[in-house]
CSV table of N, CA and C in Angstrom, one decimal:
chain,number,residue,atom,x,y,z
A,35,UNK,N,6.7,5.2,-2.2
A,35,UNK,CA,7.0,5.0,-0.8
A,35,UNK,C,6.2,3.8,-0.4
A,36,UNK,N,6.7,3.2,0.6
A,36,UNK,CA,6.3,1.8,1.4
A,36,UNK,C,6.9,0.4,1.1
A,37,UNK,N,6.4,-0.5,1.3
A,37,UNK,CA,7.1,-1.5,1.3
A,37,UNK,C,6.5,-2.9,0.4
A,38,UNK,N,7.2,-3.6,-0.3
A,38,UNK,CA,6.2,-4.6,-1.0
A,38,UNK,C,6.7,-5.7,-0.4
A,39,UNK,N,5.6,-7.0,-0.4
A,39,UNK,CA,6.0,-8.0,0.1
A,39,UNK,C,5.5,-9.0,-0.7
A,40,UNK,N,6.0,-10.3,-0.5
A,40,UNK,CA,6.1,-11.3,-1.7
A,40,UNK,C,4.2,-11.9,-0.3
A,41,UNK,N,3.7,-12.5,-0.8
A,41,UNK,CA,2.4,-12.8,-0.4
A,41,UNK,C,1.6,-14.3,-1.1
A,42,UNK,N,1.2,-15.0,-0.7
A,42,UNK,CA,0.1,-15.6,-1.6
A,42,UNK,C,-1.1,-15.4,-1.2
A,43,UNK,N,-2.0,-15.5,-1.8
A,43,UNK,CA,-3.6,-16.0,-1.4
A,43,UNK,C,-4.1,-17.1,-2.3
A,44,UNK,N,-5.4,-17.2,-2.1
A,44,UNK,CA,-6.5,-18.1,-2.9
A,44,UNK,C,-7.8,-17.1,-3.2
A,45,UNK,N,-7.8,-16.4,-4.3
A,45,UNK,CA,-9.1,-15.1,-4.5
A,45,UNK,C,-10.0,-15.7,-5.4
A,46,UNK,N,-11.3,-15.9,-4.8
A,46,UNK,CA,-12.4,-15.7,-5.2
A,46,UNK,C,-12.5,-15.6,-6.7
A,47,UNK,N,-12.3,-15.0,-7.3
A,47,UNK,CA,-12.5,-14.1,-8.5
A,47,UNK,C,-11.6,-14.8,-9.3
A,48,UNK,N,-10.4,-15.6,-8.8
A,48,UNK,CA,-9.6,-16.0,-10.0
A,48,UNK,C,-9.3,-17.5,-9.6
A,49,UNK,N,-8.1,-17.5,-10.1
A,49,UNK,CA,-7.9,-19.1,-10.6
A,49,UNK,C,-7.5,-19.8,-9.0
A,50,UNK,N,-8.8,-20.7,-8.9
A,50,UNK,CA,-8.7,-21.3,-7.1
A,50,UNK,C,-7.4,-21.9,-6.6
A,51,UNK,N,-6.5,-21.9,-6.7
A,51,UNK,CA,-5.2,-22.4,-6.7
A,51,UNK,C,-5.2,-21.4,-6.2
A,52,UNK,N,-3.8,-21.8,-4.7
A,52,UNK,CA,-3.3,-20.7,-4.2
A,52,UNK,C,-2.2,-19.8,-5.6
A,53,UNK,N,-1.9,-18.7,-5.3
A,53,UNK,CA,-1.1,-17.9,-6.0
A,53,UNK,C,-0.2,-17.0,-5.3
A,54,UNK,N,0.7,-16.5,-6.1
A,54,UNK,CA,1.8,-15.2,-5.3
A,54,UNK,C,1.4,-14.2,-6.0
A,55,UNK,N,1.6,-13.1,-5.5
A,55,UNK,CA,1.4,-11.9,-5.1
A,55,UNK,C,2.4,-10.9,-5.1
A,56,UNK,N,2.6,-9.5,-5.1
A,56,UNK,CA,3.3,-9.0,-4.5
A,56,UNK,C,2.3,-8.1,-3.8
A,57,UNK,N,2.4,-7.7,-2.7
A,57,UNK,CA,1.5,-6.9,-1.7
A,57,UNK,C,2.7,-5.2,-1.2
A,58,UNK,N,2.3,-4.2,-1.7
A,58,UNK,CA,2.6,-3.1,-1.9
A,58,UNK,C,1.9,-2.3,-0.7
A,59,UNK,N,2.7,-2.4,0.4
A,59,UNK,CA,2.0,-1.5,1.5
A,59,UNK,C,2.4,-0.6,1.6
A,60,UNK,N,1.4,0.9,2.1
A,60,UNK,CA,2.2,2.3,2.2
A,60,UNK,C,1.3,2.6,2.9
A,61,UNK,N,1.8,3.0,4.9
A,61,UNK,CA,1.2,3.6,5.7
A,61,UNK,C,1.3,4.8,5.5
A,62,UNK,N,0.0,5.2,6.7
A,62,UNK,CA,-0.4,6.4,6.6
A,62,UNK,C,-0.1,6.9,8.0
A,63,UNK,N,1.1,7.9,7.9
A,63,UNK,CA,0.6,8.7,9.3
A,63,UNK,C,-0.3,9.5,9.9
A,64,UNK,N,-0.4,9.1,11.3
A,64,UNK,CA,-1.4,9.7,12.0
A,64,UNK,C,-1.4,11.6,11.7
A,65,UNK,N,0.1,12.0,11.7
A,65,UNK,CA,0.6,13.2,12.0
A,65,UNK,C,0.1,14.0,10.9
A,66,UNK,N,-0.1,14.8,10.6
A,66,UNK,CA,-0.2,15.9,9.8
A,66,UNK,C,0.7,15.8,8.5
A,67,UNK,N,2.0,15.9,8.6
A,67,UNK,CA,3.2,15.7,7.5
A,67,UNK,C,3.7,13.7,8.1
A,68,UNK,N,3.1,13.4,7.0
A,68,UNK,CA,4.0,12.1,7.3
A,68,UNK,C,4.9,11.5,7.0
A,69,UNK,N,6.2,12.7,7.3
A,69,UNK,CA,7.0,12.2,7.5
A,69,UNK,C,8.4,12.0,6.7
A,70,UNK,N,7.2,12.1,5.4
A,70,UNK,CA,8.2,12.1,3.8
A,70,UNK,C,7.9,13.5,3.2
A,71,UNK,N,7.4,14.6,3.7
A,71,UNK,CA,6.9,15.8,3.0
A,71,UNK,C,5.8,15.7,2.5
A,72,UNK,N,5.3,15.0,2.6
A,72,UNK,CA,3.7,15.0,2.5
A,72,UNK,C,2.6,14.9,3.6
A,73,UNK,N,1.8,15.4,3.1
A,73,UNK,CA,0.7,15.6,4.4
A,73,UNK,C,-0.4,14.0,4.1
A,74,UNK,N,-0.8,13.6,5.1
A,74,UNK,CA,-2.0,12.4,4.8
A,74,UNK,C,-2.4,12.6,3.4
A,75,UNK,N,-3.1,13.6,3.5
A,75,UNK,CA,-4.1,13.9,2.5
A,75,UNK,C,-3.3,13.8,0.7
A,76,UNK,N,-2.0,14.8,1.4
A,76,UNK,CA,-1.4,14.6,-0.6
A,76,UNK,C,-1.1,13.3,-0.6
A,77,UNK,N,-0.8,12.1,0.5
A,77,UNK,CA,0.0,11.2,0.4
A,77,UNK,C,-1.2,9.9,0.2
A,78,UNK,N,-2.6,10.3,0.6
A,78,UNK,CA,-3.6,9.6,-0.1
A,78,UNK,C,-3.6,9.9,-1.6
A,79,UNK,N,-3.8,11.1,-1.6
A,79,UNK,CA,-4.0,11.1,-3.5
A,79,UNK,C,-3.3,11.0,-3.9
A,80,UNK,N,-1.8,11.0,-4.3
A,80,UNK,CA,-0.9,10.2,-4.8
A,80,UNK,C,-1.0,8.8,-5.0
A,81,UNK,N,-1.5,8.2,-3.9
A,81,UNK,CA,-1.6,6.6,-4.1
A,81,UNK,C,-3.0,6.3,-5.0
A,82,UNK,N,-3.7,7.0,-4.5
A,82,UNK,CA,-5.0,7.1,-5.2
A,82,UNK,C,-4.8,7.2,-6.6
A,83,UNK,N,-4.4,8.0,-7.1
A,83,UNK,CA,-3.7,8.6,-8.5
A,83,UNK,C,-3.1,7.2,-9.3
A,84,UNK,N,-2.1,6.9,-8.2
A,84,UNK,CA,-1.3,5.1,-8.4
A,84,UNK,C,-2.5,4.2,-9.3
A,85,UNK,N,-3.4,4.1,-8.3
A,85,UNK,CA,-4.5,3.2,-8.7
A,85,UNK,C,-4.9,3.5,-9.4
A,86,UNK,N,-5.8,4.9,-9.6
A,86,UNK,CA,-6.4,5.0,-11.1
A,86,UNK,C,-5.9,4.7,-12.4
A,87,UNK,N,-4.2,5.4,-12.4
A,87,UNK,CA,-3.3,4.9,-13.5
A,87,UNK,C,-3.4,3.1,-13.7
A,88,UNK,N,-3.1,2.8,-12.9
A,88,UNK,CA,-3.1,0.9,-12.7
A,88,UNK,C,-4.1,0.4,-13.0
A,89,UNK,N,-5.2,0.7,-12.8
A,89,UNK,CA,-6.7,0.3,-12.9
A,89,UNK,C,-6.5,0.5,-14.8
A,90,UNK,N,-6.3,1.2,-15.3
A,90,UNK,CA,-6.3,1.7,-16.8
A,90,UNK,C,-5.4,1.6,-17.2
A,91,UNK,N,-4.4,0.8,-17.3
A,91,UNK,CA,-3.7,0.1,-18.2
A,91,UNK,C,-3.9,-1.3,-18.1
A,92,UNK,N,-3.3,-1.7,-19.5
A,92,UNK,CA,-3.1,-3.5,-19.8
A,92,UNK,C,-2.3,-3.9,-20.6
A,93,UNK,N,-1.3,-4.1,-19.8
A,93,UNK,CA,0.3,-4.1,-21.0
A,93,UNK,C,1.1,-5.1,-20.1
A,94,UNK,N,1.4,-6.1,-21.4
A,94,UNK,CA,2.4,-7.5,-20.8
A,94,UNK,C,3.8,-6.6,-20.0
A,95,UNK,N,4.1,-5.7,-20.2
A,95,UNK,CA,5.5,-5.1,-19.8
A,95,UNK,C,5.1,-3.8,-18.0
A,96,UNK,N,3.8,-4.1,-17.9
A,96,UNK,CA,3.5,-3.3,-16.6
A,96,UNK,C,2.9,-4.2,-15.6
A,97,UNK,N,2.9,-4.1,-14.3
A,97,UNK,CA,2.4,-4.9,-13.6
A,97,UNK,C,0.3,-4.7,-13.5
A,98,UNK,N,0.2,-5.7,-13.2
A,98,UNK,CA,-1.2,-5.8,-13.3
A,98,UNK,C,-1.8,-5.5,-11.7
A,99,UNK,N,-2.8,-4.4,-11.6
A,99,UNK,CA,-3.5,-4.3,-10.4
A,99,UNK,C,-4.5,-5.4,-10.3
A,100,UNK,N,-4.2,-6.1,-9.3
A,100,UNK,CA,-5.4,-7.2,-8.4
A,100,UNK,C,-6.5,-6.4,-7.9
A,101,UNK,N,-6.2,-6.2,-6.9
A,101,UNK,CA,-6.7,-5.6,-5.5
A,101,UNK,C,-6.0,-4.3,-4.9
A,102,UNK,N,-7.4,-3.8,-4.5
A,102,UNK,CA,-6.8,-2.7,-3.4
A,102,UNK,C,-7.4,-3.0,-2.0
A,103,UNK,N,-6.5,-2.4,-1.0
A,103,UNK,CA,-7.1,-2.9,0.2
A,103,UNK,C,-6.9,-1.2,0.8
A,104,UNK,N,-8.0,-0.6,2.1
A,104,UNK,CA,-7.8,0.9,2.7
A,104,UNK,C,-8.1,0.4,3.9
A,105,UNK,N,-7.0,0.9,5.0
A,105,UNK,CA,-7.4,1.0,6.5
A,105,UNK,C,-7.4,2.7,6.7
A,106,UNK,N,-7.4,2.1,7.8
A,106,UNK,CA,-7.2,4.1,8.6
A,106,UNK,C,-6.2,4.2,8.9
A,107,UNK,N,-4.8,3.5,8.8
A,107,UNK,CA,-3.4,3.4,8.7
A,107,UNK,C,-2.8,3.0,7.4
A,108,UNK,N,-3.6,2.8,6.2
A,108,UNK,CA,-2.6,2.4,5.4
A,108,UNK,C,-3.2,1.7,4.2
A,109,UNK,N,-2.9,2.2,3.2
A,109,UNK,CA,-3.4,2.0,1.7
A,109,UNK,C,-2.7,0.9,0.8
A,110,UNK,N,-3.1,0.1,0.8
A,110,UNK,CA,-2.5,-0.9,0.1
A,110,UNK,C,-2.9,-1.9,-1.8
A,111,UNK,N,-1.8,-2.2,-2.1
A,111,UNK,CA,-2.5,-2.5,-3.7
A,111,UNK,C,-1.5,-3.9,-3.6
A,112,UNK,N,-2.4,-4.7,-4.3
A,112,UNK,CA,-2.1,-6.5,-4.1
A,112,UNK,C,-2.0,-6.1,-5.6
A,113,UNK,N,-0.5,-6.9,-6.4
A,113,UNK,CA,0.3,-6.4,-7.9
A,113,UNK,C,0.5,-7.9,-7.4
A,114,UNK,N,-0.2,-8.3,-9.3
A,114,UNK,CA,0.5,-9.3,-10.1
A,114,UNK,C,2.2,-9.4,-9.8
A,115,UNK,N,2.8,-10.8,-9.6
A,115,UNK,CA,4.1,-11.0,-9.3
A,115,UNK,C,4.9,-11.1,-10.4
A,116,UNK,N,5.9,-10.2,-10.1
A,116,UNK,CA,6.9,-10.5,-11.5
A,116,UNK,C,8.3,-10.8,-10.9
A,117,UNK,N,8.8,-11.8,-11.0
A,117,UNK,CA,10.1,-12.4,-10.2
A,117,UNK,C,11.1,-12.4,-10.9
């Protein structure tokens, strides 16, 4: 669930040249059930879960985790671009 968006930045950590991105957002409702049958909390650990899997793999045929970004509305993971 959520939405990905095509993105560039320029990150610190990698090659100084701007780059693309895909930016993978998935809000968080305020409500108790947000919305999709999940409550905040299952719908954090699921994404959470996302990222651990992501974090631990490294395979030319999976996308690669950059970054993660956490507000108090919404959990987000910045994914290598595959066009």
């Amino acid at each position: 669930f959520g939405e990905v968006w095509l993105v560039a930045a320029n990150l610190p950590d990698q090659d100084p040249r701007r780059q693309e991105f895909a930016l993978k957002m998935q809000k968080l409702s305020g409500d108790e059930d947000g919305g999709d049958g999940f409550s905040v909390e299952e719908a954090k650990d699921a994404i959470r879960n996302e990222i651990k899997v992501l974090k631990s793999l490294r395979h030319p045929l999976i996308v690669n985790l950059v970054q993660t970004y956490e507000s108090e509305d919404s959990m987000d993971m910045l994914l290598g671009l595959i066009p």
